Amino acid sequence: MSMLLIFILCAFIRAHEATPKQCFSNLFPFGVASAAFQTEGAWNVSGKGESIWDRYTHEHPELVFDHNNADVATDSYHKYEDDVKIAKQLGVTFYRFSISWPRILPTGLRNKINEDGLKYYHNVIDALLRENIVPVVTMYHWDLPQSLQDLGGWTNPTIAEYYVDYARVLFENYGHKVNTWLTFNEPLSFCHDGYGGYDAPGSRSSGFEDYLCGHNVLRAHGMTFRMFQREFSHLKASVGITLDLSWLEPATTSADDQEAAETARQFRFGWFSHPILSKEGDYPRVMRESIDRNSKRQGFFRSRLPSFTPEEVDMIKNSYHFLGLNHYTTYLVSKGSGKISTKPSFDDDMGVKISQNPSWPKTNSTWLRVVPWGFRKTLNWVKNSFNNPLLIITENGVPFEAGLQDVKRVNYIEAYLRSLHDAIYKDGCNVFGYTYWSLMDNYEWMRGYSERFGLFEVDYKSSNLTRSARLSAAFYSTVARTKCIPDNFNYYNYDVTK
Ligand SMILES: *[C@@H]1O[C@H](CO)[C@@H](O)[C@H](O)[C@H]1NC(C)=O
Ligand SMILES: *[C@@H]1O[C@H](CO)[C@@H](O)[C@H](O)[C@H]1NC(C)=O
Ligand SMILES: *[C@@H]1O[C@H](CO)[C@@H](O)[C@H](O)[C@H]1NC(C)=O
């Protein structure tokens, strides 16, 4: 056959493939996610140590929206088999969950390994593997051992070594069964909101402790990755980190707002991605310069943003096999006032104004509005900023009020998946999987049980904490099994009990 004929044939086939149906590749994995503190409960049983979230929610119920704690949560410590069963029902390829550091090392240190804790995660992993569901493990999803917080937590430089010790225990015990690892979930959240704001441990020391936290998290991540390469390369596993990036769109087309939006992306995402993913490594230049300048103007002898040694820059640079990306919503960014207050803070250093468009659809969340196009822009920005890194969406999801006929959640997932599909198949973004947050309703940190992200509803009033499939579970299951976004999903008459 002549080349020309082949060309015409291909063009013909392509034209006829261009139906509205959007499919992902046959091997594209769909999964669901959860985290230890939000689901396990059993906070004080079988030798588990106290975490900063246990301590904080016990001491400050008034700061939690519904004044609840996660002592029981979805009781997944006892009901993990039910969780695996509903994940199986969905037909997902993988389940992303996190391991509780204080359940494995009650003191945070390697002086005592809790055998019951080790056993619990073996049970979870084995139950998943029996059902052919791939375990994807987050090593740290915010529940720091309280005993380490008593030593300064993430602001203490030595914590990086303690973290490596903990990570080694996980590789030693689960490395032969787990081949996808994430060192951290959303350092921006737990450093900025935890050490700079109102999340546990509630230091509220923005402009100082959040930067110290970020610095030590980056060191801990890099050191863990190098330790893995030195000691566990025979495992053939992959190690990444999950970062969160809400899209930051310029509020207007003005050059000032464009620049402000890029500054915001560098502060909120570049803070952790630039040291790991960029060619030159280290913090983004705009962050370094702004914080150095503000520190000086505020009379400090040295910058509030610590510096890496050249060896640390090299150690952290390229310390990943893949990137995990959490994406939920979009903000508008405009130029700041240019004033610097006497009281330092991250927001002051970033120096921009962040808002949302009130016309964007609201959800049952204080911050999450439905803006599907922001997903595609996010992925393209990551592609262009870091040479199209291999990445997996480790979280995307939405909270709505209780109820099984969650048409709004189906709409959110469908719209975000179409945006993702465009990013992959029209723009060439290197995304190799997608994770819905979350498998079932759970304890949403400072929002308590008030925000429900689940494909499965949890009945907190039943003695049983019964999990029931929502309409969105049926929808997502169709996507996970067919790899296609259904065109005519029957929203109203689907039997969600099947
Ligand atoms: C564990 O915590 C619960 C409250 O969630 C409490 O009732 C119980 O006494 C505690 N158990 C132990 C062994 O401390
Ligand atoms: C979410 O829903 C709960 C329960 O209906 C409600 O109490 C809460 O105010 C809602 N939160 C937001 C941010 O809409
Ligand atoms: C307990 O939960 C299971 C599944 O979640 C359900 O099948 C069963 O009917 C529930 N029992 C009660 C008493 O609620």
Coordinates of N, CA and C in Angstrom, one line a residue, residues 271-477:
W271 N 7.0 26.1 45.8 CA 7.6 25.9 47.1 C 8.1 24.4 47.2
F272 N 7.3 23.5 46.9 CA 7.7 22.0 47.0 C 8.1 21.4 45.7
S273 N 7.5 21.9 44.6 CA 7.8 21.2 43.3 C 9.1 21.7 42.7
H274 N 9.4 23.0 42.9 CA 10.7 23.5 42.3 C 11.9 22.8 42.8
P275 N 12.0 22.6 44.1 CA 13.3 21.9 44.6 C 13.4 20.5 44.1
I276 N 12.2 19.8 43.8 CA 12.2 18.4 43.4 C 12.2 18.3 41.9
L277 N 11.4 19.0 41.2 CA 11.2 18.8 39.8 C 11.9 19.7 38.8
S278 N 12.4 20.8 39.2 CA 13.0 21.7 38.3 C 14.5 21.3 38.0
K279 N 15.0 21.8 36.8 CA 16.4 21.5 36.4 C 17.4 22.0 37.4
E280 N 17.1 23.3 37.9 CA 18.1 23.9 38.8 C 17.9 23.6 40.3
G281 N 16.7 23.0 40.7 CA 16.5 22.7 42.1 C 16.3 23.9 42.9
D282 N 16.2 23.7 44.2 CA 16.1 24.8 45.2 C 14.8 25.5 45.1
Y283 N 14.5 26.4 46.1 CA 13.3 27.2 46.1 C 13.1 28.0 44.8
P284 N 11.9 28.3 44.4 CA 11.6 29.2 43.3 C 12.3 30.6 43.6
R285 N 12.8 31.2 42.5 CA 13.5 32.4 42.7 C 12.6 33.5 43.3
V286 N 11.4 33.6 42.9 CA 10.5 34.6 43.4 C 10.2 34.5 44.9
M287 N 10.2 33.3 45.3 CA 10.0 33.0 46.8 C 11.2 33.4 47.6
R288 N 12.4 32.9 47.1 CA 13.6 33.3 47.8 C 13.8 34.8 47.9
E289 N 13.5 35.5 46.8 CA 13.8 37.0 46.7 C 12.8 37.7 47.6
S290 N 11.5 37.3 47.5 CA 10.5 38.0 48.3 C 10.7 37.9 49.8
I291 N 11.0 36.6 50.2 CA 11.1 36.4 51.6 C 12.4 37.0 52.2
D292 N 13.5 36.9 51.4 CA 14.7 37.6 51.8 C 14.5 39.1 52.0
R293 N 13.8 39.7 51.0 CA 13.6 41.1 51.0 C 12.7 41.5 52.2
N294 N 11.6 40.8 52.3 CA 10.7 41.2 53.4 C 11.4 41.0 54.8
S295 N 12.1 39.9 54.9 CA 12.8 39.6 56.2 C 13.7 40.8 56.6
K296 N 14.5 41.3 55.5 CA 15.4 42.4 55.8 C 14.7 43.6 56.2
R297 N 13.6 43.9 55.4 CA 12.8 45.1 55.8 C 12.2 45.1 57.2
Q298 N 11.9 43.8 57.6 CA 11.3 43.7 58.9 C 12.4 43.7 60.0
G299 N 13.7 43.8 59.6 CA 14.7 44.0 60.6 C 15.4 42.7 61.0
F300 N 15.1 41.6 60.3 CA 15.7 40.3 60.7 C 17.1 40.2 60.2
F301 N 18.0 39.6 60.9 CA 19.4 39.5 60.5 C 19.5 38.4 59.4
R302 N 18.7 37.4 59.4 CA 18.7 36.4 58.3 C 17.3 36.2 57.8
S303 N 17.2 35.6 56.6 CA 15.9 35.3 56.0 C 15.1 34.4 56.8
R304 N 13.8 34.6 56.8 CA 12.9 33.6 57.5 C 12.8 32.3 56.7
L305 N 13.2 32.4 55.4 CA 13.2 31.1 54.6 C 14.6 30.5 54.7
P306 N 14.7 29.3 55.3 CA 16.1 28.7 55.5 C 16.7 28.4 54.1
S307 N 18.0 28.2 54.1 CA 18.7 27.8 52.9 C 19.1 26.4 52.9
F308 N 19.1 25.8 51.7 CA 19.7 24.4 51.6 C 21.2 24.6 51.3
T309 N 21.9 23.6 51.7 CA 23.3 23.5 51.3 C 23.3 23.1 49.8
P310 N 24.4 23.3 49.1 CA 24.5 22.8 47.7 C 24.3 21.3 47.7
E311 N 24.8 20.6 48.7 CA 24.6 19.1 48.7 C 23.1 18.8 48.8
E312 N 22.4 19.5 49.7 CA 21.0 19.3 49.9 C 20.2 19.6 48.6
V313 N 20.6 20.7 47.9 CA 19.9 21.0 46.6 C 20.0 19.8 45.7
D314 N 21.2 19.2 45.6 CA 21.4 18.1 44.7 C 20.7 16.8 45.1
M315 N 20.6 16.7 46.5 CA 20.0 15.5 47.0 C 18.5 15.5 46.8
I316 N 17.9 16.7 46.9 CA 16.4 16.8 46.7 C 16.0 16.9 45.2
K317 N 16.9 17.5 44.4 CA 16.6 17.6 43.0 C 16.4 16.2 42.4
N318 N 15.3 16.1 41.6 CA 15.1 14.8 40.9 C 14.8 13.6 41.8
S319 N 14.4 13.9 43.1 CA 14.2 12.8 44.0 C 12.8 12.2 43.9
Y320 N 12.4 11.7 42.7 CA 11.1 11.2 42.5 C 11.1 10.3 41.3
H321 N 10.2 9.3 41.3 CA 9.9 8.5 40.1 C 8.7 9.0 39.4
F322 N 7.8 9.6 40.2 CA 6.6 10.2 39.6 C 6.0 11.2 40.6
L323 N 5.2 12.1 40.1 CA 4.6 13.1 40.9 C 3.1 12.7 41.2
G324 N 2.7 12.9 42.4 CA 1.3 12.8 42.7 C 0.7 14.2 42.8
L325 N -0.5 14.4 42.2 CA -1.1 15.7 42.1 C -2.5 15.7 42.7
N326 N -2.8 16.5 43.7 CA -4.2 16.6 44.1 C -4.7 17.9 43.6
H327 N -5.9 17.8 43.0 CA -6.5 19.0 42.4 C -8.0 19.0 42.7
Y328 N -8.5 20.2 43.2 CA -10.0 20.3 43.5 C -10.7 21.5 42.9
T329 N -10.0 22.6 42.9 CA -10.7 23.8 42.6 C -9.8 24.9 42.0
T330 N -10.4 26.1 41.8 CA -9.6 27.2 41.2 C -9.8 28.5 41.9
Y331 N -8.8 29.4 41.9 CA -8.9 30.7 42.5 C -8.5 31.8 41.5
L332 N -8.9 33.0 41.8 CA -8.5 34.1 41.0 C -7.5 34.9 41.8
V333 N -6.5 35.4 41.0 CA -5.4 36.1 41.7 C -5.2 37.5 41.1
S334 N -5.1 38.5 42.0 CA -4.8 39.8 41.5 C -3.6 40.4 42.3
K335 N -3.1 41.5 41.7 CA -1.9 42.1 42.3 C -2.2 42.6 43.8
G336 N -1.2 42.4 44.6 CA -1.4 42.9 46.0 C -1.1 44.3 46.2
S337 N -1.2 44.8 47.4 CA -1.1 46.2 47.7 C 0.4 46.7 47.7
G338 N 1.3 45.7 47.8 CA 2.7 46.1 47.8 C 3.2 46.5 49.2
K339 N 2.3 46.6 50.1 CA 2.6 46.9 51.5 C 3.1 45.6 52.3
I340 N 4.1 45.8 53.2 CA 4.5 44.7 54.0 C 4.2 45.0 55.4
S341 N 3.5 44.1 56.1 CA 3.1 44.4 57.5 C 4.3 44.0 58.4
T342 N 4.3 44.5 59.6 CA 5.4 44.3 60.6 C 5.3 42.8 61.0
K343 N 4.1 42.2 61.0 CA 3.9 40.8 61.4 C 4.1 39.9 60.1
P344 N 5.2 39.1 60.1 CA 5.4 38.3 59.0 C 4.3 37.2 58.7
S345 N 4.1 36.9 57.5 CA 3.3 35.7 57.2 C 3.5 35.3 55.8
F346 N 3.2 34.1 55.5 CA 3.3 33.5 54.1 C 2.5 34.3 53.1
D347 N 1.3 34.7 53.5 CA 0.4 35.4 52.6 C 1.0 36.8 52.3
D348 N 1.6 37.4 53.3 CA 2.3 38.7 53.1 C 3.5 38.6 52.2
D349 N 4.2 37.5 52.4 CA 5.4 37.3 51.5 C 5.0 37.0 50.1
M350 N 3.9 36.3 49.9 CA 3.3 36.0 48.6 C 2.8 37.3 47.9
G351 N 2.2 38.1 48.8 CA 1.8 39.5 48.4 C 0.8 39.6 47.2
V352 N -0.2 38.7 47.2 CA -1.2 38.8 46.1 C -2.5 38.7 46.8
K353 N -3.6 39.0 46.0 CA -5.0 38.9 46.5 C -5.6 37.7 45.8
I354 N -6.2 36.8 46.7 CA -6.8 35.6 46.1 C -8.3 35.5 46.4
S355 N -9.0 35.2 45.4 CA -10.5 35.2 45.6 C -11.1 34.1 44.7
Q356 N -12.4 34.0 44.8 CA -13.1 33.1 43.8 C -14.2 33.9 43.2
N357 N -14.6 33.4 42.0 CA -15.7 34.1 41.3 C -17.0 33.6 41.9
P358 N -17.8 34.5 42.5 CA -19.1 34.0 43.1 C -20.1 33.3 42.2
S359 N -19.8 33.4 40.9 CA -20.8 32.7 40.0 C -20.4 31.2 39.8
W360 N -19.2 30.9 40.2 CA -18.8 29.4 40.1 C -19.6 28.6 41.1
P361 N -20.1 27.5 40.7 CA -21.0 26.7 41.5 C -20.4 26.3 42.9
K362 N -21.2 26.5 43.9 CA -20.7 26.2 45.3 C -20.9 24.7 45.5
T363 N -20.3 24.2 46.6 CA -20.4 22.8 47.0 C -20.7 22.9 48.5
N364 N -20.6 21.7 49.2 CA -20.8 21.8 50.6 C -19.4 21.9 51.3
S365 N -18.7 23.0 50.8 CA -17.3 23.2 51.3 C -17.1 24.7 51.4
T366 N -16.2 25.1 52.3 CA -15.9 26.5 52.5 C -15.0 27.0 51.3
W367 N -14.4 26.2 50.6 CA -13.4 26.6 49.6 C -13.5 26.0 48.2
L368 N -14.3 24.9 48.1 CA -14.2 24.2 46.9 C -15.4 24.6 46.0
R369 N -15.1 25.3 44.9 CA -16.2 25.6 43.9 C -15.9 24.8 42.6
V370 N -16.9 24.5 41.9 CA -16.8 23.6 40.7 C -16.3 24.4 39.5
V371 N -15.0 24.2 39.1 CA -14.4 24.9 38.0 C -13.6 24.0 37.1
P372 N -14.2 23.1 36.4 CA -13.5 22.0 35.7 C -12.4 22.5 34.8
W373 N -12.5 23.6 34.1 CA -11.5 24.0 33.2 C -10.1 24.3 33.9
G374 N -10.2 24.6 35.2 CA -9.0 24.8 35.9 C -8.1 23.6 36.0
F375 N -8.7 22.4 35.9 CA -7.9 21.1 36.0 C -7.0 21.1 34.8
R376 N -7.5 21.3 33.6 CA -6.7 21.3 32.4 C -5.6 22.3 32.4
K377 N -5.9 23.5 32.9 CA -4.9 24.5 33.0 C -3.8 24.1 34.0
T378 N -4.2 23.6 35.1 CA -3.2 23.1 36.1 C -2.2 22.1 35.5
L379 N -2.8 21.1 34.8 CA -1.9 20.1 34.2 C -1.0 20.6 33.1
N380 N -1.5 21.6 32.4 CA -0.6 22.2 31.3 C 0.5 23.1 32.0
W381 N 0.1 23.7 33.1 CA 1.1 24.5 33.7 C 2.3 23.6 34.3
V382 N 1.9 22.5 34.9 CA 2.9 21.6 35.4 C 3.7 21.0 34.3
K383 N 3.0 20.7 33.2 CA 3.8 20.2 32.0 C 4.8 21.2 31.5
N384 N 4.4 22.4 31.4 CA 5.3 23.4 30.8 C 6.4 23.9 31.8
S385 N 6.1 23.8 33.1 CA 7.0 24.3 34.1 C 8.1 23.3 34.3
F386 N 7.8 22.0 34.2 CA 8.7 21.0 34.7 C 9.0 19.9 33.6
N387 N 8.9 20.3 32.4 CA 9.3 19.3 31.3 C 8.4 18.1 31.4
N388 N 7.1 18.3 31.5 CA 6.1 17.2 31.4 C 6.4 16.0 32.2
P389 N 6.4 16.2 33.6 CA 6.8 15.1 34.4 C 5.7 14.0 34.4
L390 N 6.1 12.8 34.7 CA 5.2 11.7 34.8 C 4.3 11.9 36.1
L391 N 3.0 11.9 36.0 CA 2.2 12.2 37.2 C 0.9 11.4 37.2
I392 N 0.5 11.3 38.5 CA -0.8 10.6 38.7 C -1.7 11.5 39.5
I393 N -2.9 11.6 39.2 CA -3.8 12.4 40.0 C -4.1 11.6 41.2
T394 N -3.6 12.0 42.4 CA -3.8 11.3 43.6 C -5.1 11.6 44.4
E395 N -5.6 12.8 44.1 CA -6.9 13.2 44.6 C -7.6 14.2 43.7
N396 N -8.9 14.0 43.6 CA -9.9 14.9 43.0 C -11.2 14.5 43.5
G397 N -12.0 15.4 44.0 CA -13.3 15.0 44.5 C -14.1 16.2 45.0
V398 N -15.3 16.0 45.6 CA -16.1 17.1 46.0 C -17.1 16.6 47.1
P399 N -17.4 17.5 48.0 CA -18.4 17.2 49.1 C -19.7 17.8 48.8
F400 N -20.7 17.0 48.9 CA -22.1 17.5 48.9 C -22.9 17.0 50.1
E401 N -24.1 17.4 50.3 CA -24.9 17.0 51.4 C -25.2 15.5 51.3
A402 N -25.6 14.9 52.4 CA -25.9 13.5 52.5 C -27.0 13.1 51.5
G403 N -27.0 11.9 51.1 CA -28.0 11.4 50.1 C -27.4 10.6 49.1
L404 N -28.1 9.5 48.6 CA -27.6 8.6 47.7 C -27.7 9.1 46.2
Q405 N -28.7 9.9 45.9 CA -28.9 10.4 44.5 C -28.0 11.7 44.3
D406 N -26.7 11.5 44.3 CA -25.8 12.6 44.3 C -25.5 13.1 42.8
V407 N -26.5 13.5 42.1 CA -26.3 13.9 40.7 C -25.2 15.0 40.6
K408 N -25.2 15.9 41.6 CA -24.1 16.9 41.5 C -22.7 16.4 41.6
R409 N -22.5 15.3 42.3 CA -21.2 14.7 42.4 C -20.9 14.0 41.0
V410 N -21.9 13.4 40.5 CA -21.7 12.8 39.2 C -21.3 13.8 38.1
N411 N -22.0 15.0 38.2 CA -21.6 16.1 37.3 C -20.2 16.6 37.5
Y412 N -19.8 16.7 38.7 CA -18.5 17.2 39.0 C -17.4 16.2 38.4
I413 N -17.6 14.9 38.7 CA -16.6 13.9 38.3 C -16.6 13.9 36.8
E414 N -17.7 13.9 36.1 CA -17.8 13.9 34.7 C -17.1 15.1 34.1
A415 N -17.4 16.3 34.6 CA -16.8 17.5 34.0 C -15.2 17.5 34.3
Y416 N -14.8 17.1 35.4 CA -13.4 17.1 35.7 C -12.6 16.0 34.9
L417 N -13.3 14.9 34.7 CA -12.7 13.8 33.8 C -12.6 14.3 32.4
R418 N -13.6 15.0 31.9 CA -13.4 15.5 30.5 C -12.3 16.5 30.4
S419 N -12.1 17.3 31.4 CA -11.0 18.3 31.4 C -9.7 17.5 31.5
L420 N -9.6 16.5 32.3 CA -8.4 15.6 32.4 C -8.1 15.0 31.0
H421 N -9.2 14.5 30.4 CA -9.1 13.8 29.1 C -8.5 14.7 28.1
D422 N -9.0 16.0 28.0 CA -8.4 17.0 27.1 C -6.9 17.2 27.4
A423 N -6.6 17.3 28.7 CA -5.2 17.6 29.1 C -4.3 16.5 28.6
I424 N -4.8 15.2 28.7 CA -3.9 14.1 28.3 C -3.9 14.0 26.7
Y425 N -5.1 13.9 26.1 CA -5.2 13.5 24.7 C -5.1 14.6 23.7
K426 N -5.4 15.9 24.2 CA -5.2 17.0 23.3 C -3.9 17.7 23.6
D427 N -3.5 17.8 24.8 CA -2.3 18.6 25.2 C -1.1 17.8 25.5
G428 N -1.3 16.5 25.6 CA -0.1 15.6 25.8 C 0.5 15.6 27.2
C429 N -0.4 15.9 28.2 CA 0.1 15.9 29.6 C 0.4 14.4 30.0
N430 N 1.4 14.2 30.7 CA 1.9 12.9 31.0 C 1.3 12.3 32.3
V431 N -0.1 12.1 32.2 CA -0.8 11.6 33.4 C -1.1 10.2 33.2
F432 N -0.7 9.4 34.2 CA -0.9 7.9 34.1 C -1.9 7.3 35.0
G433 N -2.7 8.1 35.7 CA -3.8 7.5 36.5 C -4.6 8.6 37.2
Y434 N -5.8 8.2 37.7 CA -6.7 9.1 38.3 C -7.2 8.5 39.6
T435 N -7.3 9.3 40.7 CA -7.8 8.8 41.9 C -9.0 9.7 42.4
Y436 N -10.1 9.1 42.7 CA -11.2 9.9 43.3 C -11.0 9.9 44.8
W437 N -11.2 11.2 45.4 CA -11.2 11.3 46.8 C -12.7 11.6 47.2
S438 N -13.4 10.7 47.9 CA -12.8 9.6 48.6 C -13.7 8.3 48.4
L439 N -13.1 7.2 48.8 CA -13.9 6.0 48.7 C -15.3 6.1 49.4
M440 N -15.2 6.7 50.6 CA -16.4 6.8 51.4 C -16.3 8.1 52.2
D441 N -17.4 8.6 52.7 CA -17.4 9.7 53.6 C -16.5 9.5 54.8
N442 N -15.8 10.5 55.3 CA -14.9 10.3 56.4 C -14.7 11.6 57.2
Y443 N -13.8 11.6 58.1 CA -13.6 12.8 59.0 C -12.8 13.8 58.2
E444 N -13.4 14.9 57.9 CA -12.7 15.9 57.1 C -12.1 17.0 57.9
W445 N -11.1 16.5 58.8 CA -10.2 17.4 59.5 C -11.1 18.5 60.3
M446 N -10.8 19.7 60.1 CA -11.5 20.8 60.9 C -12.9 20.9 60.6
R447 N -13.4 20.3 59.5 CA -14.8 20.3 59.1 C -15.5 19.1 59.7
G448 N -14.8 18.3 60.5 CA -15.5 17.1 61.1 C -16.1 16.2 60.1
Y449 N -17.4 15.7 60.5 CA -18.1 14.9 59.5 C -19.0 15.6 58.6
S450 N -18.9 17.0 58.7 CA -19.9 17.8 58.0 C -19.7 17.8 56.5
E451 N -18.5 17.5 56.0 CA -18.2 17.5 54.6 C -18.1 16.1 54.1
R452 N -19.0 15.7 53.2 CA -19.0 14.3 52.7 C -18.4 14.2 51.3
F453 N -17.3 13.5 51.1 CA -16.7 13.4 49.8 C -16.9 12.0 49.2
G454 N -17.6 11.1 49.9 CA -17.6 9.7 49.5 C -18.4 9.4 48.3
L455 N -17.9 8.3 47.6 CA -18.7 7.7 46.6 C -19.7 6.8 47.3
F456 N -19.3 6.3 48.5 CA -20.2 5.6 49.4 C -20.5 6.5 50.6
E457 N -21.8 6.5 50.9 CA -22.2 7.2 52.1 C -22.0 6.4 53.3
V458 N -21.6 7.1 54.4 CA -21.4 6.4 55.7 C -22.6 6.9 56.6
D459 N -23.3 6.0 57.1 CA -24.4 6.3 58.0 C -23.8 6.4 59.4
Y460 N -23.5 7.6 59.9 CA -22.8 7.7 61.2 C -23.8 7.4 62.3
K461 N -25.1 7.3 62.0 CA -26.1 7.0 63.1 C -26.2 5.5 63.3
S462 N -25.9 4.7 62.3 CA -26.1 3.3 62.4 C -24.9 2.8 63.3
S463 N -25.3 1.8 64.1 CA -24.3 1.2 65.0 C -23.1 0.6 64.2
N464 N -23.5 0.3 63.0 CA -22.7 -0.4 62.0 C -21.8 0.5 61.1
L465 N -22.1 1.8 61.1 CA -21.5 2.7 60.2 C -21.6 2.2 58.8
T466 N -22.8 1.8 58.4 CA -23.1 1.2 57.1 C -22.7 2.1 56.0
R467 N -22.0 1.4 55.0 CA -21.5 2.1 53.8 C -22.6 1.8 52.7
S468 N -23.1 2.8 52.0 CA -24.1 2.6 50.9 C -23.6 3.3 49.7
A469 N -23.7 2.6 48.6 CA -23.3 3.2 47.3 C -24.2 4.3 46.9
R470 N -23.5 5.4 46.5 CA -24.3 6.6 45.9 C -24.3 6.4 44.4
L471 N -25.1 7.2 43.8 CA -25.2 7.2 42.3 C -23.8 7.4 41.7
S472 N -23.0 8.3 42.4 CA -21.7 8.5 41.9 C -20.8 7.3 41.9
A473 N -21.1 6.4 42.8 CA -20.3 5.1 42.8 C -20.6 4.3 41.6
A474 N -21.9 4.3 41.2 CA -22.3 3.6 40.0 C -21.6 4.2 38.7
F475 N -21.6 5.6 38.7 CA -21.0 6.3 37.6 C -19.5 6.0 37.5
Y476 N -18.9 6.2 38.7 CA -17.4 6.0 38.7 C -17.0 4.6 38.4
S477 N -17.8 3.6 38.8 CA -17.6 2.2 38.5 C -17.7 2.0 37.0

